[in-house]
Coordinates of C-alpha atoms in Angstrom, one line a residue:
X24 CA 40.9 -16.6 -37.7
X25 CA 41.4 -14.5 -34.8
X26 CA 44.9 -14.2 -33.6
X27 CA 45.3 -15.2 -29.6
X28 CA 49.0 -14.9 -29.6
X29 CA 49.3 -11.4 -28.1
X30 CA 46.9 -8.9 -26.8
X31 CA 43.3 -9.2 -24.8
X32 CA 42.4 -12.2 -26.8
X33 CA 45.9 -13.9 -25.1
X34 CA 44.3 -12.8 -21.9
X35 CA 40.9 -14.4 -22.6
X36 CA 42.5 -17.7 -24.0
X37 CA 44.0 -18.0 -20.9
X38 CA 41.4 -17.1 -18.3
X39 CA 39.2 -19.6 -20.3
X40 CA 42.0 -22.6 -19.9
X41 CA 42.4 -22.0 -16.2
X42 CA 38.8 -21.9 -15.6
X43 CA 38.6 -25.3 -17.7
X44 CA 41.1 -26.9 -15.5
X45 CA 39.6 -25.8 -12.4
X46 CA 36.3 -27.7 -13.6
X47 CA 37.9 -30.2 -15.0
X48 CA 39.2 -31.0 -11.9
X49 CA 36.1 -31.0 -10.2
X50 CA 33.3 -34.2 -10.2
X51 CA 29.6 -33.3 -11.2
X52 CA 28.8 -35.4 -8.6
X53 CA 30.1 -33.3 -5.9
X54 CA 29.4 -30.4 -7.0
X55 CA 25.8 -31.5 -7.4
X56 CA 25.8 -33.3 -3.8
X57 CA 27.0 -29.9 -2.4
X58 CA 24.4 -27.7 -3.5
X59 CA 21.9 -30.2 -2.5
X60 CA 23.8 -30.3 0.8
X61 CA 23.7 -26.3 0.9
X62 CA 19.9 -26.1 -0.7
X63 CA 18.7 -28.9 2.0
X64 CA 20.1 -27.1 4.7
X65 CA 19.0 -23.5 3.5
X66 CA 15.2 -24.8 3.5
X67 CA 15.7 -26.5 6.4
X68 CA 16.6 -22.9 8.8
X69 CA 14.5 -21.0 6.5
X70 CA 12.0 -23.6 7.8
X71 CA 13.1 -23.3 11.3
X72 CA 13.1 -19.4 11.0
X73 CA 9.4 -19.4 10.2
X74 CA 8.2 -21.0 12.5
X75 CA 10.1 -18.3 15.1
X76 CA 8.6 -15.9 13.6
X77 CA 5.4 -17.3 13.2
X78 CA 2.0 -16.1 10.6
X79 CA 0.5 -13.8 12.9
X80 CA -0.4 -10.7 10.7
X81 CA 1.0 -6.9 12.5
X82 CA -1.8 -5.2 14.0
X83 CA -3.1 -1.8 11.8
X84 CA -1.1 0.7 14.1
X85 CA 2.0 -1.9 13.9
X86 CA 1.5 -2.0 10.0
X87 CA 1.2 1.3 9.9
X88 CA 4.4 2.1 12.2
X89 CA 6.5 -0.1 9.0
X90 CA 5.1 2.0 6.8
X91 CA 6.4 5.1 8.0
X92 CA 9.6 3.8 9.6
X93 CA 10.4 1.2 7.3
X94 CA 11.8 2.6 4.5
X95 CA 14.2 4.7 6.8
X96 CA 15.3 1.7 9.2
X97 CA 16.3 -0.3 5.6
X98 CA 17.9 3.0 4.2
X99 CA 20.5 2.3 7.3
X100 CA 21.6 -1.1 5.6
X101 CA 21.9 0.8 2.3
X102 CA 23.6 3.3 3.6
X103 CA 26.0 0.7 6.1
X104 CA 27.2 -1.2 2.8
X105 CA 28.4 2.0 1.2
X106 CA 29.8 3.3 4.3
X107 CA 31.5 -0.4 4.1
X108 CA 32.5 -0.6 0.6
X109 CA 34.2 3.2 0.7
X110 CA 36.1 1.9 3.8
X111 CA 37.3 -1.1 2.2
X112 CA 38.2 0.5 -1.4
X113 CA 40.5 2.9 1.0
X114 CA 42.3 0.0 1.6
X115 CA 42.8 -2.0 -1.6
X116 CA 39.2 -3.8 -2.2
X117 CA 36.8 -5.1 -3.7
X118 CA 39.0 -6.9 -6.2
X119 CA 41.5 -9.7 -5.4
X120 CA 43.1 -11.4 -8.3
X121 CA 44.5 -14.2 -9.2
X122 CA 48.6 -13.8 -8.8
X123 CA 49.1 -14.8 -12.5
X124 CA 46.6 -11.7 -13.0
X125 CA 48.3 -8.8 -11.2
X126 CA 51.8 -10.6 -11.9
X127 CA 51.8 -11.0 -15.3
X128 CA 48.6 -9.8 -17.0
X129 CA 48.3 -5.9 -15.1
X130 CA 51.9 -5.3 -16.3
X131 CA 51.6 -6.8 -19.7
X132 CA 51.5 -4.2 -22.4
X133 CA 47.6 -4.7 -23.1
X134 CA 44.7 -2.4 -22.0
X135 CA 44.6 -2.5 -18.6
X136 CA 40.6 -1.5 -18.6
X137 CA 39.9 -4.3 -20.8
X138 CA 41.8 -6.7 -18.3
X139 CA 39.6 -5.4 -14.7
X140 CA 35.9 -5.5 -16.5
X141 CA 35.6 -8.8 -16.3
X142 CA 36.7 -9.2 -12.6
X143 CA 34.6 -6.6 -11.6
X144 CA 31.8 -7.7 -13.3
X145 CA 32.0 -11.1 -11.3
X146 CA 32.5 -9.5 -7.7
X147 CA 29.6 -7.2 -8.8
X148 CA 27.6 -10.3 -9.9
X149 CA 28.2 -12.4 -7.0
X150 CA 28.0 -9.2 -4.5
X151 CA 24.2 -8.9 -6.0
X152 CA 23.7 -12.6 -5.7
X153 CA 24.7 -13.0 -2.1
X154 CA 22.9 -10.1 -0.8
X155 CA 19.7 -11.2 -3.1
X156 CA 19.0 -14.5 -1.6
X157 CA 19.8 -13.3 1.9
X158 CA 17.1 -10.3 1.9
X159 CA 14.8 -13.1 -0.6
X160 CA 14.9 -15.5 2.6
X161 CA 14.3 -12.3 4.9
X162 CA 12.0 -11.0 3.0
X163 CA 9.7 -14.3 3.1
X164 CA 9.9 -14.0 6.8
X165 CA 8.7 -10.6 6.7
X166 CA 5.8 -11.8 4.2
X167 CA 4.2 -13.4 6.5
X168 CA 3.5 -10.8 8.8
X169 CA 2.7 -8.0 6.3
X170 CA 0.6 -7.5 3.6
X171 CA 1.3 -8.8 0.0
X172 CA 1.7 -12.1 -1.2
X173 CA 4.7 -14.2 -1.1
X174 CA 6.0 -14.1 -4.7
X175 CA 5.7 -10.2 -4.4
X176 CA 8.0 -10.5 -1.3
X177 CA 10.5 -12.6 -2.7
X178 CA 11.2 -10.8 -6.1
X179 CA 11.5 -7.8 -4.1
X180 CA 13.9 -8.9 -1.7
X181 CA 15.7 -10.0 -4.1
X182 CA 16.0 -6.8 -6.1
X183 CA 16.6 -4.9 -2.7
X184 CA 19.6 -7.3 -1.7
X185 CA 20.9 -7.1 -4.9
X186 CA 20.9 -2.9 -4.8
X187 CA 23.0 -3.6 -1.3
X188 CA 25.3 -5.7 -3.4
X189 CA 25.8 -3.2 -6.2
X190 CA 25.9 -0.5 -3.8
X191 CA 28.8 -1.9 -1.7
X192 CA 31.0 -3.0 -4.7
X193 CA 30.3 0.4 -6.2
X194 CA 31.5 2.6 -2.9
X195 CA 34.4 0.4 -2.9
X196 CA 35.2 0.6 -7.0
X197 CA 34.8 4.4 -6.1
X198 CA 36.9 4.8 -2.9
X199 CA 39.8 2.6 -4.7
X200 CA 40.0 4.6 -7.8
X201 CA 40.0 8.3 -6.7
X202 CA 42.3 7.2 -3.5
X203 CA 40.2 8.1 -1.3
X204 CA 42.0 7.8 2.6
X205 CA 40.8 6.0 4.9
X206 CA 40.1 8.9 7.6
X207 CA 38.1 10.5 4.8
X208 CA 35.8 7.3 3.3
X209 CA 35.8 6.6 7.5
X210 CA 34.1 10.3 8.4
X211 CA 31.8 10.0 5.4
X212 CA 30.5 6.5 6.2
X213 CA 29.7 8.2 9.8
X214 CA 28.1 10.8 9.0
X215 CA 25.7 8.9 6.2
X216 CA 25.1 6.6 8.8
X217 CA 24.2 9.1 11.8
X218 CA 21.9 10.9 9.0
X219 CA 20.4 8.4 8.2
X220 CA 20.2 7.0 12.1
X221 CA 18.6 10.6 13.0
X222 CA 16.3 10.3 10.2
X223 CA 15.1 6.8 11.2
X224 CA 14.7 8.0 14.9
X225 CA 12.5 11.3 14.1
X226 CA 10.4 10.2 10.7
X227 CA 12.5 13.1 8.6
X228 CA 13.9 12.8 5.4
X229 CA 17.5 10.3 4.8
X230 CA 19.8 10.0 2.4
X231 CA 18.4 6.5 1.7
X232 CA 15.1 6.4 1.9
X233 CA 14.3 5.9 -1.9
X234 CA 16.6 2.9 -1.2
X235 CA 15.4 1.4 1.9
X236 CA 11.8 1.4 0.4
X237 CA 12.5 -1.0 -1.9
X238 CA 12.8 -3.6 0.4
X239 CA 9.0 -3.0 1.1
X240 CA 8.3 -3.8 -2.3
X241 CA 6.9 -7.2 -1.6
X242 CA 3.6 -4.9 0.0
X243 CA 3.6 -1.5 -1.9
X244 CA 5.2 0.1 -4.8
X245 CA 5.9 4.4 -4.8
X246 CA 7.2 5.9 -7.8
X247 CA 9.8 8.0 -6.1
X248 CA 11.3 4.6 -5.5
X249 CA 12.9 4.5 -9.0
X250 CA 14.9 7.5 -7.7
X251 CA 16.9 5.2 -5.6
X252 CA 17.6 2.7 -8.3
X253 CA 19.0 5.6 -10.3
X254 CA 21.1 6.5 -8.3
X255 CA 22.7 3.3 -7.7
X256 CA 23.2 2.5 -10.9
X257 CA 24.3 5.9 -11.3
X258 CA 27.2 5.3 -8.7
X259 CA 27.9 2.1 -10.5
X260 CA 28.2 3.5 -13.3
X261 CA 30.5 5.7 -12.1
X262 CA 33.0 3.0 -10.3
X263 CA 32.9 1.1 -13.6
X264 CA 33.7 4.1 -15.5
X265 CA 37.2 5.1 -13.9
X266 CA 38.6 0.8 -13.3
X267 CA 41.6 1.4 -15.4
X268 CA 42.7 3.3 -12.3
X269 CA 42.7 0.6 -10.2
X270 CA 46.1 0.0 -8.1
X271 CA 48.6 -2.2 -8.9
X272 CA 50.0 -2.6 -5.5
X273 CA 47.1 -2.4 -4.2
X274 CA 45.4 -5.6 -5.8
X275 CA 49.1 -7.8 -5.8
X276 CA 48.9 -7.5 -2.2
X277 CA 45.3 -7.9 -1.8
X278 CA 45.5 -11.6 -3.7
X279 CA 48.4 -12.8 -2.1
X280 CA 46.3 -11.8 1.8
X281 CA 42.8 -13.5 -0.1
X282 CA 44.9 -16.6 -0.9
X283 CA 45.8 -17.1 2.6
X284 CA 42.9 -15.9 3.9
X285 CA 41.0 -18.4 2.2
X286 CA 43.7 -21.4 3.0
X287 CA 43.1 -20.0 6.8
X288 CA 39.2 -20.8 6.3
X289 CA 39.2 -23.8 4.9
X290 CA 41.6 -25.0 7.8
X291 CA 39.6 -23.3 10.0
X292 CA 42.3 -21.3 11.9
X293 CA 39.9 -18.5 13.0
X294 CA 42.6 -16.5 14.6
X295 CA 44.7 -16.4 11.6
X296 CA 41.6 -15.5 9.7
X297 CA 41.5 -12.5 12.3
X298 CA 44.7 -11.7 11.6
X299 CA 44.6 -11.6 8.2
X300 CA 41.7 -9.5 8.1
X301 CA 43.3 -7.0 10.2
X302 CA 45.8 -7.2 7.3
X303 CA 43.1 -6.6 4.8
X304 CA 42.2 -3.1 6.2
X305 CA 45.7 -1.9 7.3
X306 CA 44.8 -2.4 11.1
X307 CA 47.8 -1.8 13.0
X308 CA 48.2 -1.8 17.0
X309 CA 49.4 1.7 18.2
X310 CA 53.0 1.5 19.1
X311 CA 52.3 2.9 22.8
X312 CA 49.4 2.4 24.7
X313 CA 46.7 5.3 25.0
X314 CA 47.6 5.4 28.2
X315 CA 51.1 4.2 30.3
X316 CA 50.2 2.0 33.2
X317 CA 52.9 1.9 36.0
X318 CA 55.1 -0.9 36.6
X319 CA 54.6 -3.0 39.3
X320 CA 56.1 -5.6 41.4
X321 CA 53.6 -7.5 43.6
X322 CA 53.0 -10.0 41.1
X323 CA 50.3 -8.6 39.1
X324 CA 52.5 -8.9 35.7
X325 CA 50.1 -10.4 33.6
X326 CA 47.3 -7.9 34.1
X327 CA 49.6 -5.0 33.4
X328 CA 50.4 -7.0 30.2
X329 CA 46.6 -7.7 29.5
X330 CA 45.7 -3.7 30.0
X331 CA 48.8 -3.1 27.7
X332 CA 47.4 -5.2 25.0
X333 CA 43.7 -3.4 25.0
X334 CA 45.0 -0.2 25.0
X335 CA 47.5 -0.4 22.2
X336 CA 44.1 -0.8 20.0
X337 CA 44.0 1.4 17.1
X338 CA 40.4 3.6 17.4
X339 CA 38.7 1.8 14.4
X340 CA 38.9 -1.5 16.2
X341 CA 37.5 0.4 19.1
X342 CA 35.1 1.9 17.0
X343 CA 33.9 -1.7 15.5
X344 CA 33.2 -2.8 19.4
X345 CA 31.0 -0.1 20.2
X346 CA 29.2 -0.7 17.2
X347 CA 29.2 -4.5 18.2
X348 CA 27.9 -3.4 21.4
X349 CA 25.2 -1.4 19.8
X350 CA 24.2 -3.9 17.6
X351 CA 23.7 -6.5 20.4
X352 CA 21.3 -4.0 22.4
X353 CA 19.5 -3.3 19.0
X354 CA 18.8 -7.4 18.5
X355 CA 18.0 -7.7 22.0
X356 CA 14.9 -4.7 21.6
X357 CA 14.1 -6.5 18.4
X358 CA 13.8 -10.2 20.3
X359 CA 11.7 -8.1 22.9
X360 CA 8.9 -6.6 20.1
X361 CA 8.5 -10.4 18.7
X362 CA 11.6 -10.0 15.9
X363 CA 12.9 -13.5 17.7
X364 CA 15.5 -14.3 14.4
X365 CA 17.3 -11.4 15.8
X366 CA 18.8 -13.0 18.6
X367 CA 20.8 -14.5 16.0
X368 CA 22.6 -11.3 15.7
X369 CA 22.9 -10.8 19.8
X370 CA 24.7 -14.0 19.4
X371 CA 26.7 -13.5 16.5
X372 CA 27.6 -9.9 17.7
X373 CA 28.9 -10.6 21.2
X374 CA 31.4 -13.6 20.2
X375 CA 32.8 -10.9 17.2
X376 CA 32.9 -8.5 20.2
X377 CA 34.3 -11.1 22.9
X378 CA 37.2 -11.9 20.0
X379 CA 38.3 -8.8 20.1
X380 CA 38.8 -7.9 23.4
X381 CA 40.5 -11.6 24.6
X382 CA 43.6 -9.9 22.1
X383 CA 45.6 -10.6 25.4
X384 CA 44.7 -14.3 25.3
X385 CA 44.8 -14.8 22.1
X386 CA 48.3 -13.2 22.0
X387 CA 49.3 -15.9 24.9
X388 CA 48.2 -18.9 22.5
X389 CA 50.0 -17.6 19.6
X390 CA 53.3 -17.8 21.6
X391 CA 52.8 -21.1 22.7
X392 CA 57.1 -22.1 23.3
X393 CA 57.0 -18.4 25.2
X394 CA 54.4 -19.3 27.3
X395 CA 56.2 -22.9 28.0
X396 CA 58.8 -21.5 29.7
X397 CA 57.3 -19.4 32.4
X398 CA 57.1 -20.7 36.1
X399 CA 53.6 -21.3 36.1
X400 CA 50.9 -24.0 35.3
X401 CA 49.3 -22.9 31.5
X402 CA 45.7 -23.1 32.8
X403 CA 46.1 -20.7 35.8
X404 CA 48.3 -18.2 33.0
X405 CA 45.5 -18.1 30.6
X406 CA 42.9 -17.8 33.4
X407 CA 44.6 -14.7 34.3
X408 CA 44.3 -13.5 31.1
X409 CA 40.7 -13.3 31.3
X410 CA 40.4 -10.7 34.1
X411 CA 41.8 -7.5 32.1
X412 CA 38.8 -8.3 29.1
X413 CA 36.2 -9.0 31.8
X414 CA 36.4 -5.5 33.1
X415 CA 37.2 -4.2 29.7
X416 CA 34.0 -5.3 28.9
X417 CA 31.6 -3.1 31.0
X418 CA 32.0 0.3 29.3
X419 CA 30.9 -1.8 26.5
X420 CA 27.9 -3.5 27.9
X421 CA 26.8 0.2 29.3
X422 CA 26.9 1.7 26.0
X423 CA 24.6 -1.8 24.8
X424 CA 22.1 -1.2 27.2
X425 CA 21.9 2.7 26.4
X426 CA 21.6 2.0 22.7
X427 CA 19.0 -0.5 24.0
X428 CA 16.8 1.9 26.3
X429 CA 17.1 4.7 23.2
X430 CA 15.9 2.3 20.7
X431 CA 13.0 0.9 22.9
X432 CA 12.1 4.3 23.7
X433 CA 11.9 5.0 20.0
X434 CA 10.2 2.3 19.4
X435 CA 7.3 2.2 22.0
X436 CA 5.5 4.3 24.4
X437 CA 6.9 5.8 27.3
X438 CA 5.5 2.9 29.8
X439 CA 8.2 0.7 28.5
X440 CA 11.0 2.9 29.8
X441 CA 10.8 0.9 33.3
X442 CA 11.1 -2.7 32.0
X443 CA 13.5 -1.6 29.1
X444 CA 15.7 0.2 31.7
X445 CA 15.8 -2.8 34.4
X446 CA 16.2 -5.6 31.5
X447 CA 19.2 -3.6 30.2
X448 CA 20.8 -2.6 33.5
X449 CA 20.5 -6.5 34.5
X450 CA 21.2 -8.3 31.7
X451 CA 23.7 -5.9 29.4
X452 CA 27.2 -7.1 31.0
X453 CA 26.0 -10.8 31.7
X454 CA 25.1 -11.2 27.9
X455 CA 29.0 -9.5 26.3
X456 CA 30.6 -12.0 29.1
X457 CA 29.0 -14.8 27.7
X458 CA 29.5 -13.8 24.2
X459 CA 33.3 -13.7 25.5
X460 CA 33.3 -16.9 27.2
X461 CA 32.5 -18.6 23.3
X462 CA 35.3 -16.5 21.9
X463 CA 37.8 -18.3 25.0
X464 CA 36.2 -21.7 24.1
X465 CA 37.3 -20.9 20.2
X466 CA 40.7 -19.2 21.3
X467 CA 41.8 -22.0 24.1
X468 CA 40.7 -24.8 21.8
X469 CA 43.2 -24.1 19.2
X470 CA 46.3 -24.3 21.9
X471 CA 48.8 -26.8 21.3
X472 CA 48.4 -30.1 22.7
X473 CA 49.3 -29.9 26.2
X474 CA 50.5 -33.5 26.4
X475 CA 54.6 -34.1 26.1
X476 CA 54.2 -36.1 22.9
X477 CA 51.6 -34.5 21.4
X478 CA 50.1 -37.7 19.9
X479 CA 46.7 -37.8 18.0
X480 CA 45.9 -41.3 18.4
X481 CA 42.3 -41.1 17.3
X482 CA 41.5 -43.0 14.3
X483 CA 37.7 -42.6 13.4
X484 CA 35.8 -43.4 10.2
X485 CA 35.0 -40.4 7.7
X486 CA 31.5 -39.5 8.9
X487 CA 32.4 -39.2 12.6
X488 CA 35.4 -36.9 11.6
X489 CA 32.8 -34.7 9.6
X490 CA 30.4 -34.6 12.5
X491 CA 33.5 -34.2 15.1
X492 CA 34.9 -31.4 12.7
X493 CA 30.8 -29.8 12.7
X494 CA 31.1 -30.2 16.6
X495 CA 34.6 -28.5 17.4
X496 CA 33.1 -25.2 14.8
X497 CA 29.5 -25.0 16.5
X498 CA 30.8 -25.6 20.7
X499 CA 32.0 -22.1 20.9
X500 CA 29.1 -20.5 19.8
X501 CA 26.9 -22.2 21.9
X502 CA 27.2 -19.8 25.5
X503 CA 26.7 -17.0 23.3
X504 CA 23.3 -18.4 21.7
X505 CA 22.2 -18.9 25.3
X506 CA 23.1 -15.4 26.3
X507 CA 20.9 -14.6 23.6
X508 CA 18.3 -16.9 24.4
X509 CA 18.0 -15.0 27.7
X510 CA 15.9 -12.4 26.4
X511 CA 13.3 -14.7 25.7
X512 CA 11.6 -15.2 29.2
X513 CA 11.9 -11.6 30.0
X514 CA 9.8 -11.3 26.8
X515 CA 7.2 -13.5 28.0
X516 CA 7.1 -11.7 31.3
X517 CA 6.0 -7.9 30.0
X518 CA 2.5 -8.5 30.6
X519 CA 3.0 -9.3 33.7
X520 CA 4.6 -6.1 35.1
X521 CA 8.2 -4.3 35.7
X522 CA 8.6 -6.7 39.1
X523 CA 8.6 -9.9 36.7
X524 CA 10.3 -8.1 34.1
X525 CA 13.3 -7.9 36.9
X526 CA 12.6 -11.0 38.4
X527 CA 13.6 -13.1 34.9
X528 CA 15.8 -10.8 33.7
X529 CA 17.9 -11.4 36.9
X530 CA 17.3 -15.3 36.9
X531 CA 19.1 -15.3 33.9
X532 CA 22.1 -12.8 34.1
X533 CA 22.8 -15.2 37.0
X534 CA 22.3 -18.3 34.9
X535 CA 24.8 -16.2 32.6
X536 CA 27.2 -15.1 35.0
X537 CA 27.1 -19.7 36.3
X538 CA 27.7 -20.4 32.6
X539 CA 30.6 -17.8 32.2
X540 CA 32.4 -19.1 35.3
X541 CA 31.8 -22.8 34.0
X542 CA 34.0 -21.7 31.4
X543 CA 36.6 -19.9 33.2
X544 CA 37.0 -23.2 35.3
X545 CA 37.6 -25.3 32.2
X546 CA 39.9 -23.1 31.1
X547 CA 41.9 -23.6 34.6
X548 CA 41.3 -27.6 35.1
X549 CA 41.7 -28.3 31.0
X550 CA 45.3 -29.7 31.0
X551 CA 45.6 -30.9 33.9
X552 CA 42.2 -33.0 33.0
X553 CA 43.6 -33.4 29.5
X554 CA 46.8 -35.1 31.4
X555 CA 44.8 -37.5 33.2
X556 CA 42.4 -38.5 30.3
X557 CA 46.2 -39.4 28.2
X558 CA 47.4 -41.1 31.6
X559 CA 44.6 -43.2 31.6
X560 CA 44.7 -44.2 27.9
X561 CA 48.5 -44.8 27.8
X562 CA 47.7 -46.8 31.0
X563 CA 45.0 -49.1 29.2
X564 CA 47.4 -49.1 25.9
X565 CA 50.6 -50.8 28.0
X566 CA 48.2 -53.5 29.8
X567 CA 46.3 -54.2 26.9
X568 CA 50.0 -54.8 25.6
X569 CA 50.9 -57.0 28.1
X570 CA 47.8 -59.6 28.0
X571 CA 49.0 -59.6 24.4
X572 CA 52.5 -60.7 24.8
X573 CA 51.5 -63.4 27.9
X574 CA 48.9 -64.9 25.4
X575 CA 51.3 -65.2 23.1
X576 CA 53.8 -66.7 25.1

């Protein structure tokens, strides 16, 4: 019989018990009902997501331009998840264990290798699972417009996601044991990604190519393909090889952040999710600004404050909003050559980016007994707080329409320049305000209650709170998916010339800038609006009360 008392078989008899009354706690039912839930819904937008693509087949020369780019333009998401997992191994990843783990288990006297492999193993697993069926469902889009049939494209997007998996918990297995620093892991990610960039721009050679050309698997097959398999199991080999030097510290306060993190999510509290994420990486604001603004004393307090805020950000934030800025230009080019899932991104990009600028307004919210106590009406505060972002925003929006025009130039013929230029110059800054005004909906929603008692007197049945709940989650995203749905007429007017090019793109910047300034209006009018909707309902309360009473009398 094997003795559990002490040692790794202790460990394993107790990783097994907790895992049994996890499940035990759970009902096959709902666990059943929830992946039908998930599985129902996943068919349903992968559904939806064909049909946006459509079955058209490329053209030869459009076939033949994947061919040759291809390989390099998916080498640049190989090459962005080991660029990501290096940065986040710099700062305590991939792991985060249980507290009974690091408390108790990493300081027991037992091998401290044969403690991390299995932990590993599962973020590795799921890592390769995740990005599998992600690149599967892309890949099936992607079938349906290229060559090959749809089995082949499936099985190899689901080996190519689940190389981006491996490759990402790898870089980060890596970075973590050898202590790499952040600066460093940060410099190398850069320059593998601008390699790799330059190689996608001017057909040379990258440093992922072998990688990338997986992904086309689904159509062809090249030998020199297995080279990039090698080496990615060659780099996890490697970040398997050294986990016994894992961090302590590192991984204690890494599970006690994940815990919270993941209490944060499931309340849905996205700014303390934001927060703690900045924890994650060991983001801290700069102590003094980059640059001292003046005081002043005509009453322009809270813009001072609001330039304060942005420019007390450390340079990686910065550096993650010019690359949200880029990455909104990039989905907007791939909207306008008939990629339309990619205005997905634009959305999904500019309300990440729009976040992160409204720091001053989102600082405002957190404060809410602070912001109580000034002289002022709460609407007209935080509308003020809108006007340092807004501006913030243009350098931003210029560098999204530059990345933009390069791309499109890359991309097409020189003929193009025209439209591409006008379309960005119009519709760049329009598109990043929007995007913001869905971050203000998400940051002004989660105020306190601006009514003196603060009463939720709402008492609905289970399946309206579920749909209220979906509601609340989806409204703030919904002015950035119609800046991104912008795109779409200009699209349909390129045949037509540069004059209708202009002519929609500037229909709907102003559409944008209408929609924007709906929301900066809510945003003044909401409590005062909010006031008079409780008026009115305390008002029909008391005479509903008083019919009562002289009936009963």
């Amino acid at each position: 019989m094997t003795d559990t008392s002490t040692g790794i078989a202790a460990v394993r008899a107790l990783r097994a018990r907790r895992q049994r009354n996890r499940l035990g706690d759970m009902e096959w039912f709902d666990a059943a009902y929830r992946v039908y839930v998930v599985g129902l819904f996943g068919l349903i937008a992968l559904g939806w997501l064909s049909d946006l693509v459509g079955d058209a087949e490329l053209s030869a020369a459009a076939a033949a331009d994947v061919t040759r780019r291809g390989p390099a333009v998916l080498g640049l998401v190989a090459v962005a998840a080991l660029a990501a997992g290096l940065r986040g191994g710099s700062q305590g990843g991939p792991l985060a264990l249980e507290a009974a783990d690091v408390v108790h288990v990493m300081t027991a006297p037992v091998p401290r290798r044969a403690v991390l492999v299995r932990p590993a193993y599962q973020r590795a697993r799921s890592a390769a699972f995740a990005g599998g069926v992600v690149a599967a469902a892309l890949a099936q889009l992607a079938g349906r417009r290229l060559p090959g049939s749809a089995v082949a494209w499936f099985f190899g997007g689901l080996l190519f996601g689940g190389v981006i998996g491996l490759l990402w918990v790898a870089g980060a297995l890596i970075a973590h044991e050898r202590r790499i620093p952040q600066t460093t892991s940060t410099v190398v990610g850069l320059a593998l990604l601008a390699w790799q960039a330059a190689a996608a721009a001017t057909g040379t050679i990258g440093p992922a190519d072998t990688i990338g050309s997986i992904g086309l698997w689904g159509w062809r097959q090249e030998p020199a393909d297995a080279i990039g398999l090698l080496v990615v199991v060659a780099l996890v080999a490697v970040g398997f090889g050294g986990i016994e030097r894992l961090s302590v510290d590192a991984l204690a306060r890494r599970s006690s952040l994940v815990a919270q993190l993941r209490f944060a999510v499931t309340m849905q509290d996205l700014r303390t999710v934001i927060l703690l994420r900045r924890q994650l990486s060991h983001e801290h604001t700069r102590s003094t600004p980059w640059v001292e603004l003046p005081m002043r004393t005509d009453g322009r307090a809270v813009w001072r404050r609001g330039w304060h805020s942005l420019l007390r950000m450390p340079s990686g934030r910065l550096l993650r909003m010019s690359a949200c800025a880029g990455a909104a230009g990039a989905c907007h080019v791939a909207v306008l050559h008939d990629i339309t899932p990619a205005l997905f991104g634009t959305m999904i990009v500019s309300f990440v980016l729009g976040l992160e600028v409204l720091e001053p307004l989102s600082q405002e919210v957190d404060q809410p007994d602070r912001t109580a106590g000034f002289p002022i009406e709460r609407g007209h505060l935080m509308l003020r707080h809108l006007a340092a972002p807004a501006v913030a925003l243009v350098p931003f929006a210029c560098l999204a329409g530059v990345a933009a025009v390069t791309i499109d130039a890359l991309a097409t013929d020189a003929e193009r320049i025209g439209p591409a230029v006008a379309t960005a110059a119009v519709l760049a800054l329009p598109t990043l305000l929007a995007g913001a005004a869905g971050a203000v909906v998400s940051i002004v929603r989660d105020a306190p209650d601006p009514t003196p008692s603060g009463r939720q007197d709402t008492f609905m049945p289970p399946e309206m709170t579920g749909f209220t709940t979906v509601l609340k989650t989806a409204l703030p995203l919904l002015v950035p998916l119609l800046a991104a749905l912008a795109i779409l007429p200009v699209r349909a007017a390129l045949p037509d010339g540069s004059d209708a090019v202009l002519a929609a793109a500037t229909r709907m910047a102003l559409g944008l800038f209408l929609a924007t300034a709906a929301v900066a209006a809510w945003v003044r009018h909401r409590d005062r609006v909010w006031h008079k909707i409780r008026a009115f309902m305390d008002e029909g309360r008391t005479v509903t009360a008083q019919q009562r009473a002289a009936r009963s009398s």
